[in-house]
Amino acid sequence: KAGVTQTPRYLIKTRGQQVTLSCSPISGHRSVSWYQQTPGQGLQFLFEYFSETQRNKGNFPGRFSGRQFSNSRSEMNVSTLELGDSALYLCASSRTSAQETQYFGPGTRLLVL
Amino acid sequence: SQKIEQNSEALNIQEGKTATLTCNYTNYSPAYLQWYRQDPGRGPVFLLLIRENEKEKRKERLKVTFDTTLKQSLFHITASQPADSATYLCALSTSGGSYIPTFGRGTSLIVHP
């Protein structure tokens, strides 16, 4: 079974721009969660999607948004990028819920200049 | 406030020895606790899950203990190998909420040949 895939793997943007990251979950997994990982804050939960609906949301500003498609693929968008948004963005999938064991993708490394 | 603490200093051990990593928490009522392994530039990989009513869980060379009185989990790797070198993250899911796991910042393990 193919694992979780994320594109792109690396991205460089400048302040004020917006960015869209993509995640394809493991086949059959319907829950997709997004995390931000930085050296200072560690791994922080952004949001979880299930059946095209946001089910849970972490403590991030509204500039961070996401969506899920009918095939369970998910995208997250960050608008008006700030320097502090530089991080590794990880997507994780699970069968039905982020409560279960999650399978992480390799992440997208975003650098904001 | 809720806190999950893992030793920020790297743990250096010799090959063949047992590595013991610690995860302490405060102000949580955990339903279960998970341990993940993360290699540089990659997403975390699930290793073990232990529930609040379990004292110990084993999987091959790995052992996890969970003491809800001490508010602590210990993660052991016996007969450690250089290939075990990685960062190990603990993640807590609490009862009465969304069960979305909260991750510690991880401890780096370096196994010397």
PDB file of C-alpha atoms in Angstrom:
ATOM      1  CA  LYS A   1       0.000   0.000   0.000  1.00  0.00           C
ATOM      2  CA  ALA A   2       1.387   3.408  -0.905  1.00  0.00           C
ATOM      3  CA  GLY A   3       2.033   5.730   2.007  1.00  0.00           C
ATOM      4  CA  VAL A   4       0.940   9.293   2.543  1.00  0.00           C
ATOM      5  CA  THR A   5       2.309  11.596  -0.127  1.00  0.00           C
ATOM      6  CA  GLN A   6       2.777  15.332   0.085  1.00  0.00           C
ATOM      7  CA  THR A   7       3.595  17.854  -2.592  1.00  0.00           C
ATOM      8  CA  PRO A   8       5.649  19.851  -3.008  1.00  0.00           C
ATOM      9  CA  ARG A   9       8.442  18.660  -0.744  1.00  0.00           C
ATOM     10  CA  TYR A  10      10.162  22.036  -0.596  1.00  0.00           C
ATOM     11  CA  LEU A  11       8.904  25.537  -1.143  1.00  0.00           C
ATOM     12  CA  ILE A  12      10.347  29.024  -0.871  1.00  0.00           C
ATOM     13  CA  LYS A  13       7.979  31.982  -0.671  1.00  0.00           C
ATOM     14  CA  THR A  14       8.211  35.620   0.328  1.00  0.00           C
ATOM     15  CA  ARG A  15       6.252  37.443   2.993  1.00  0.00           C
ATOM     16  CA  GLY A  16       2.730  38.348   1.965  1.00  0.00           C
ATOM     17  CA  GLN A  17       2.386  35.561  -0.583  1.00  0.00           C
ATOM     18  CA  GLN A  18       0.065  32.615  -0.203  1.00  0.00           C
ATOM     19  CA  VAL A  19       0.810  28.927  -0.521  1.00  0.00           C
ATOM     20  CA  THR A  20      -1.158  25.723  -1.116  1.00  0.00           C
ATOM     21  CA  LEU A  21       0.126  22.354   0.034  1.00  0.00           C
ATOM     22  CA  SER A  22      -1.301  19.023  -1.044  1.00  0.00           C
ATOM     23  CA  CYS A  23      -1.690  15.689   0.700  1.00  0.00           C
ATOM     24  CA  SER A  24      -2.830  12.307  -0.611  1.00  0.00           C
ATOM     25  CA  PRO A  25      -3.738   9.914   2.216  1.00  0.00           C
ATOM     26  CA  ILE A  26      -3.278   6.173   2.297  1.00  0.00           C
ATOM     27  CA  SER A  27      -5.911   4.457   0.174  1.00  0.00           C
ATOM     28  CA  GLY A  28      -9.000   3.792   2.283  1.00  0.00           C
ATOM     29  CA  HIS A  29      -8.115   6.391   4.913  1.00  0.00           C
ATOM     30  CA  ARG A  30     -10.749   9.074   5.274  1.00  0.00           C
ATOM     31  CA  SER A  31      -9.307  11.236   8.033  1.00  0.00           C
ATOM     32  CA  VAL A  32      -6.577  13.697   7.168  1.00  0.00           C
ATOM     33  CA  SER A  33      -4.863  15.895   9.738  1.00  0.00           C
ATOM     34  CA  TRP A  34      -2.348  18.665   9.255  1.00  0.00           C
ATOM     35  CA  TYR A  35       0.450  19.617  11.635  1.00  0.00           C
ATOM     36  CA  GLN A  36       3.073  22.346  11.747  1.00  0.00           C
ATOM     37  CA  GLN A  37       6.492  21.415  13.102  1.00  0.00           C
ATOM     38  CA  THR A  38       9.078  23.983  14.152  1.00  0.00           C
ATOM     39  CA  PRO A  39      12.167  23.647  16.352  1.00  0.00           C
ATOM     40  CA  GLY A  40      10.695  26.075  18.870  1.00  0.00           C
ATOM     41  CA  GLN A  41       7.130  24.782  19.178  1.00  0.00           C
ATOM     42  CA  GLY A  42       7.440  21.171  18.128  1.00  0.00           C
ATOM     43  CA  LEU A  43       4.579  19.446  16.367  1.00  0.00           C
ATOM     44  CA  GLN A  44       1.351  21.428  16.570  1.00  0.00           C
ATOM     45  CA  PHE A  45      -2.074  20.366  15.335  1.00  0.00           C
ATOM     46  CA  LEU A  46      -3.643  22.565  12.661  1.00  0.00           C
ATOM     47  CA  PHE A  47      -6.877  20.813  11.680  1.00  0.00           C
ATOM     48  CA  GLU A  48      -8.503  17.495  10.828  1.00  0.00           C
ATOM     49  CA  TYR A  49     -10.771  16.731   7.899  1.00  0.00           C
ATOM     50  CA  PHE A  50     -13.144  13.838   7.473  1.00  0.00           C
ATOM     51  CA  SER A  51     -15.644  13.346   4.659  1.00  0.00           C
ATOM     52  CA  GLU A  52     -14.858  16.786   3.266  1.00  0.00           C
ATOM     53  CA  THR A  53     -15.706  18.468   6.583  1.00  0.00           C
ATOM     54  CA  GLN A  54     -13.389  20.069   9.090  1.00  0.00           C
ATOM     55  CA  ARG A  55     -13.894  18.075  12.248  1.00  0.00           C
ATOM     56  CA  ASN A  56     -11.300  19.577  14.587  1.00  0.00           C
ATOM     57  CA  LYS A  57      -9.240  22.716  14.568  1.00  0.00           C
ATOM     58  CA  GLY A  58      -6.101  23.744  16.420  1.00  0.00           C
ATOM     59  CA  ASN A  59      -5.166  27.150  17.725  1.00  0.00           C
ATOM     60  CA  PHE A  60      -3.944  28.820  14.541  1.00  0.00           C
ATOM     61  CA  PRO A  61      -5.063  32.088  12.914  1.00  0.00           C
ATOM     62  CA  GLY A  62      -7.590  32.173  10.120  1.00  0.00           C
ATOM     63  CA  ARG A  63      -4.797  32.581   7.579  1.00  0.00           C
ATOM     64  CA  PHE A  64      -4.453  28.823   7.822  1.00  0.00           C
ATOM     65  CA  SER A  65      -7.237  26.959   6.062  1.00  0.00           C
ATOM     66  CA  GLY A  66      -7.795  23.631   4.462  1.00  0.00           C
ATOM     67  CA  ARG A  67     -10.192  21.480   2.558  1.00  0.00           C
ATOM     68  CA  GLN A  68     -10.758  17.890   1.674  1.00  0.00           C
ATOM     69  CA  PHE A  69     -12.022  16.448  -1.569  1.00  0.00           C
ATOM     70  CA  SER A  70     -14.359  13.542  -2.158  1.00  0.00           C
ATOM     71  CA  ASN A  71     -11.389  11.223  -2.809  1.00  0.00           C
ATOM     72  CA  SER A  72     -10.030  12.170   0.667  1.00  0.00           C
ATOM     73  CA  ARG A  73      -7.135  14.133  -0.772  1.00  0.00           C
ATOM     74  CA  SER A  74      -6.577  17.328   1.167  1.00  0.00           C
ATOM     75  CA  GLU A  75      -5.046  20.729   0.656  1.00  0.00           C
ATOM     76  CA  MET A  76      -4.029  23.362   3.131  1.00  0.00           C
ATOM     77  CA  ASN A  77      -3.611  27.018   2.321  1.00  0.00           C
ATOM     78  CA  VAL A  78      -1.711  29.710   4.131  1.00  0.00           C
ATOM     79  CA  SER A  79      -2.434  33.265   3.076  1.00  0.00           C
ATOM     80  CA  THR A  80      -0.414  36.409   3.751  1.00  0.00           C
ATOM     81  CA  LEU A  81       2.673  34.463   4.708  1.00  0.00           C
ATOM     82  CA  GLU A  82       4.788  35.604   7.634  1.00  0.00           C
ATOM     83  CA  LEU A  83       8.398  34.755   8.430  1.00  0.00           C
ATOM     84  CA  GLY A  84       7.183  32.690  11.382  1.00  0.00           C
ATOM     85  CA  ASP A  85       5.273  30.394   9.051  1.00  0.00           C
ATOM     86  CA  SER A  86       8.562  28.799   7.994  1.00  0.00           C
ATOM     87  CA  ALA A  87       8.179  25.211   9.136  1.00  0.00           C
ATOM     88  CA  LEU A  88       7.755  21.604   8.169  1.00  0.00           C
ATOM     89  CA  TYR A  89       4.085  20.961   7.382  1.00  0.00           C
ATOM     90  CA  LEU A  90       3.061  17.398   7.959  1.00  0.00           C
ATOM     91  CA  CYS A  91      -0.024  15.610   6.814  1.00  0.00           C
ATOM     92  CA  ALA A  92      -1.234  12.472   8.577  1.00  0.00           C
ATOM     93  CA  SER A  93      -3.962  10.066   7.599  1.00  0.00           C
ATOM     94  CA  SER A  94      -5.951   7.491   9.519  1.00  0.00           C
ATOM     95  CA  ARG A  95      -8.897   5.265   8.729  1.00  0.00           C
ATOM     96  CA  THR A  96     -11.667   7.213  10.395  1.00  0.00           C
ATOM     97  CA  SER A  97     -10.258   9.540  12.999  1.00  0.00           C
ATOM     98  CA  ALA A  98      -7.184  11.332  14.261  1.00  0.00           C
ATOM     99  CA  GLN A  99      -7.851   9.440  17.505  1.00  0.00           C
ATOM    100  CA  GLU A 100      -6.455   6.346  15.859  1.00  0.00           C
ATOM    101  CA  THR A 101      -2.875   5.683  14.877  1.00  0.00           C
ATOM    102  CA  GLN A 102      -1.852   8.265  12.329  1.00  0.00           C
ATOM    103  CA  TYR A 103       0.408   7.695   9.366  1.00  0.00           C
ATOM    104  CA  PHE A 104       2.479  10.708   8.472  1.00  0.00           C
ATOM    105  CA  GLY A 105       3.726  11.887   5.121  1.00  0.00           C
ATOM    106  CA  PRO A 106       7.274  13.167   4.563  1.00  0.00           C
ATOM    107  CA  GLY A 107       6.184  16.764   4.949  1.00  0.00           C
ATOM    108  CA  THR A 108       6.545  19.962   2.979  1.00  0.00           C
ATOM    109  CA  ARG A 109       9.407  22.218   4.060  1.00  0.00           C
ATOM    110  CA  LEU A 110       8.264  25.827   3.673  1.00  0.00           C
ATOM    111  CA  LEU A 111      10.722  28.679   3.901  1.00  0.00           C
ATOM    112  CA  VAL A 112       9.331  32.217   4.000  1.00  0.00           C
ATOM    113  CA  LEU A 113      11.811  34.979   3.152  1.00  0.00           C
TER     114      LEU A 113
ATOM    115  CA  SER B   1      -1.508  24.768  32.021  1.00  0.00           C
ATOM    116  CA  GLN B   2      -1.055  21.467  30.243  1.00  0.00           C
ATOM    117  CA  LYS B   3       2.505  20.413  29.549  1.00  0.00           C
ATOM    118  CA  ILE B   4       4.274  17.474  27.964  1.00  0.00           C
ATOM    119  CA  GLU B   5       7.973  17.331  28.687  1.00  0.00           C
ATOM    120  CA  GLN B   6      10.631  15.295  27.000  1.00  0.00           C
ATOM    121  CA  ASN B   7      14.319  15.705  27.665  1.00  0.00           C
ATOM    122  CA  SER B   8      15.593  18.256  25.192  1.00  0.00           C
ATOM    123  CA  GLU B   9      19.162  17.042  25.572  1.00  0.00           C
ATOM    124  CA  ALA B  10      20.244  14.263  23.254  1.00  0.00           C
ATOM    125  CA  LEU B  11      20.693  10.834  24.810  1.00  0.00           C
ATOM    126  CA  ASN B  12      24.006   9.257  23.829  1.00  0.00           C
ATOM    127  CA  ILE B  13      24.473   5.542  24.458  1.00  0.00           C
ATOM    128  CA  GLN B  14      26.689   2.712  23.296  1.00  0.00           C
ATOM    129  CA  GLU B  15      25.447   0.042  20.938  1.00  0.00           C
ATOM    130  CA  GLY B  16      23.985  -2.934  22.765  1.00  0.00           C
ATOM    131  CA  LYS B  17      22.861  -0.948  25.803  1.00  0.00           C
ATOM    132  CA  THR B  18      19.272  -0.157  26.733  1.00  0.00           C
ATOM    133  CA  ALA B  19      18.070   3.330  25.889  1.00  0.00           C
ATOM    134  CA  THR B  20      15.420   4.823  28.170  1.00  0.00           C
ATOM    135  CA  LEU B  21      13.509   7.925  27.146  1.00  0.00           C
ATOM    136  CA  THR B  22      11.117   9.820  29.400  1.00  0.00           C
ATOM    137  CA  CYS B  23       7.840  11.610  28.766  1.00  0.00           C
ATOM    138  CA  ASN B  24       6.361  13.576  31.667  1.00  0.00           C
ATOM    139  CA  TYR B  25       3.053  15.399  31.627  1.00  0.00           C
ATOM    140  CA  THR B  26       1.066  17.716  33.850  1.00  0.00           C
ATOM    141  CA  ASN B  27      -2.598  18.700  33.949  1.00  0.00           C
ATOM    142  CA  TYR B  28      -3.683  15.977  31.575  1.00  0.00           C
ATOM    143  CA  SER B  29      -6.158  13.140  32.010  1.00  0.00           C
ATOM    144  CA  PRO B  30      -4.718  10.892  29.337  1.00  0.00           C
ATOM    145  CA  ALA B  31      -6.787   8.282  27.599  1.00  0.00           C
ATOM    146  CA  TYR B  32      -3.733   6.910  25.858  1.00  0.00           C
ATOM    147  CA  LEU B  33      -0.180   7.756  24.962  1.00  0.00           C
ATOM    148  CA  GLN B  34       1.714   7.063  21.775  1.00  0.00           C
ATOM    149  CA  TRP B  35       5.389   6.958  20.873  1.00  0.00           C
ATOM    150  CA  TYR B  36       6.636   7.926  17.437  1.00  0.00           C
ATOM    151  CA  ARG B  37      10.040   7.868  15.793  1.00  0.00           C
ATOM    152  CA  GLN B  38      11.143  10.693  13.506  1.00  0.00           C
ATOM    153  CA  ASP B  39      14.189  10.696  11.274  1.00  0.00           C
ATOM    154  CA  PRO B  40      15.625  13.951   9.893  1.00  0.00           C
ATOM    155  CA  GLY B  41      13.563  15.323   7.013  1.00  0.00           C
ATOM    156  CA  ARG B  42      10.826  12.734   7.458  1.00  0.00           C
ATOM    157  CA  GLY B  43       7.442  12.497   9.114  1.00  0.00           C
ATOM    158  CA  PRO B  44       6.962  10.683  12.435  1.00  0.00           C
ATOM    159  CA  VAL B  45       6.420   6.928  12.330  1.00  0.00           C
ATOM    160  CA  PHE B  46       4.100   5.276  14.866  1.00  0.00           C
ATOM    161  CA  LEU B  47       5.770   2.788  17.219  1.00  0.00           C
ATOM    162  CA  LEU B  48       3.552   1.930  20.182  1.00  0.00           C
ATOM    163  CA  LEU B  49       0.322   2.950  21.878  1.00  0.00           C
ATOM    164  CA  ILE B  50      -0.447   2.380  25.550  1.00  0.00           C
ATOM    165  CA  ARG B  51      -3.795   3.056  27.207  1.00  0.00           C
ATOM    166  CA  GLU B  52      -4.368   4.578  30.637  1.00  0.00           C
ATOM    167  CA  ASN B  53      -5.334   1.237  32.159  1.00  0.00           C
ATOM    168  CA  GLU B  54      -2.236  -0.528  30.839  1.00  0.00           C
ATOM    169  CA  LYS B  55       1.038  -0.578  32.729  1.00  0.00           C
ATOM    170  CA  GLU B  56       3.332  -1.902  30.041  1.00  0.00           C
ATOM    171  CA  LYS B  57       3.396  -2.672  26.330  1.00  0.00           C
ATOM    172  CA  ARG B  58       6.062  -4.494  24.348  1.00  0.00           C
ATOM    173  CA  LYS B  59       6.922  -4.864  20.697  1.00  0.00           C
ATOM    174  CA  GLU B  60      10.114  -6.656  19.748  1.00  0.00           C
ATOM    175  CA  ARG B  61      12.976  -4.627  21.325  1.00  0.00           C
ATOM    176  CA  LEU B  62      10.650  -1.825  22.388  1.00  0.00           C
ATOM    177  CA  LYS B  63       8.896  -1.460  25.732  1.00  0.00           C
ATOM    178  CA  VAL B  64       6.660   1.320  26.982  1.00  0.00           C
ATOM    179  CA  THR B  65       5.471   1.846  30.540  1.00  0.00           C
ATOM    180  CA  PHE B  66       2.753   4.217  31.655  1.00  0.00           C
ATOM    181  CA  ASP B  67       2.395   5.426  35.237  1.00  0.00           C
ATOM    182  CA  THR B  68      -0.627   7.707  35.591  1.00  0.00           C
ATOM    183  CA  THR B  69       0.215   8.321  39.250  1.00  0.00           C
ATOM    184  CA  LEU B  70       3.677   9.622  38.437  1.00  0.00           C
ATOM    185  CA  LYS B  71       2.310  11.145  35.227  1.00  0.00           C
ATOM    186  CA  GLN B  72       5.112   9.590  33.279  1.00  0.00           C
ATOM    187  CA  SER B  73       5.800   7.214  30.415  1.00  0.00           C
ATOM    188  CA  LEU B  74       9.125   5.498  29.852  1.00  0.00           C
ATOM    189  CA  PHE B  75      10.195   4.214  26.453  1.00  0.00           C
ATOM    190  CA  HIS B  76      12.895   1.560  26.363  1.00  0.00           C
ATOM    191  CA  ILE B  77      14.898   0.215  23.448  1.00  0.00           C
ATOM    192  CA  THR B  78      16.871  -2.867  24.410  1.00  0.00           C
ATOM    193  CA  ALA B  79      20.015  -4.014  22.589  1.00  0.00           C
ATOM    194  CA  SER B  80      20.155  -0.638  20.879  1.00  0.00           C
ATOM    195  CA  GLN B  81      21.690  -0.296  17.428  1.00  0.00           C
ATOM    196  CA  PRO B  82      23.075   2.713  15.526  1.00  0.00           C
ATOM    197  CA  ALA B  83      20.008   2.406  13.260  1.00  0.00           C
ATOM    198  CA  ASP B  84      17.873   3.305  16.284  1.00  0.00           C
ATOM    199  CA  SER B  85      19.367   6.806  16.232  1.00  0.00           C
ATOM    200  CA  ALA B  86      16.472   9.209  15.675  1.00  0.00           C
ATOM    201  CA  THR B  87      14.202  11.607  17.522  1.00  0.00           C
ATOM    202  CA  TYR B  88      11.470   9.981  19.586  1.00  0.00           C
ATOM    203  CA  LEU B  89       8.207  11.805  20.221  1.00  0.00           C
ATOM    204  CA  CYS B  90       5.527  11.033  22.756  1.00  0.00           C
ATOM    205  CA  ALA B  91       1.947  12.107  22.111  1.00  0.00           C
ATOM    206  CA  LEU B  92      -0.916  12.281  24.603  1.00  0.00           C
ATOM    207  CA  SER B  93      -4.604  11.978  23.833  1.00  0.00           C
ATOM    208  CA  THR B  94      -6.979  13.030  26.564  1.00  0.00           C
ATOM    209  CA  SER B  95     -10.376  11.678  27.441  1.00  0.00           C
ATOM    210  CA  GLY B  96     -13.395  13.940  27.381  1.00  0.00           C
ATOM    211  CA  GLY B  97     -12.172  15.852  24.371  1.00  0.00           C
ATOM    212  CA  SER B  98     -11.444  15.379  20.727  1.00  0.00           C
ATOM    213  CA  TYR B  99      -8.625  12.900  21.425  1.00  0.00           C
ATOM    214  CA  ILE B 100      -6.413  14.801  18.999  1.00  0.00           C
ATOM    215  CA  PRO B 101      -2.888  13.910  20.181  1.00  0.00           C
ATOM    216  CA  THR B 102      -0.663  16.581  21.661  1.00  0.00           C
ATOM    217  CA  PHE B 103       2.983  15.935  20.921  1.00  0.00           C
ATOM    218  CA  GLY B 104       6.055  16.493  23.034  1.00  0.00           C
ATOM    219  CA  ARG B 105       9.054  18.110  21.387  1.00  0.00           C
ATOM    220  CA  GLY B 106      10.951  14.848  21.263  1.00  0.00           C
ATOM    221  CA  THR B 107      14.262  13.526  22.492  1.00  0.00           C
ATOM    222  CA  SER B 108      17.135  12.781  20.156  1.00  0.00           C
ATOM    223  CA  LEU B 109      18.748   9.373  20.649  1.00  0.00           C
ATOM    224  CA  ILE B 110      22.257   8.736  19.335  1.00  0.00           C
ATOM    225  CA  VAL B 111      23.554   5.184  19.471  1.00  0.00           C
ATOM    226  CA  HIS B 112      27.314   4.941  19.053  1.00  0.00           C
ATOM    227  CA  PRO B 113      28.856   1.832  17.468  1.00  0.00           C
TER     228      PRO B 113
END
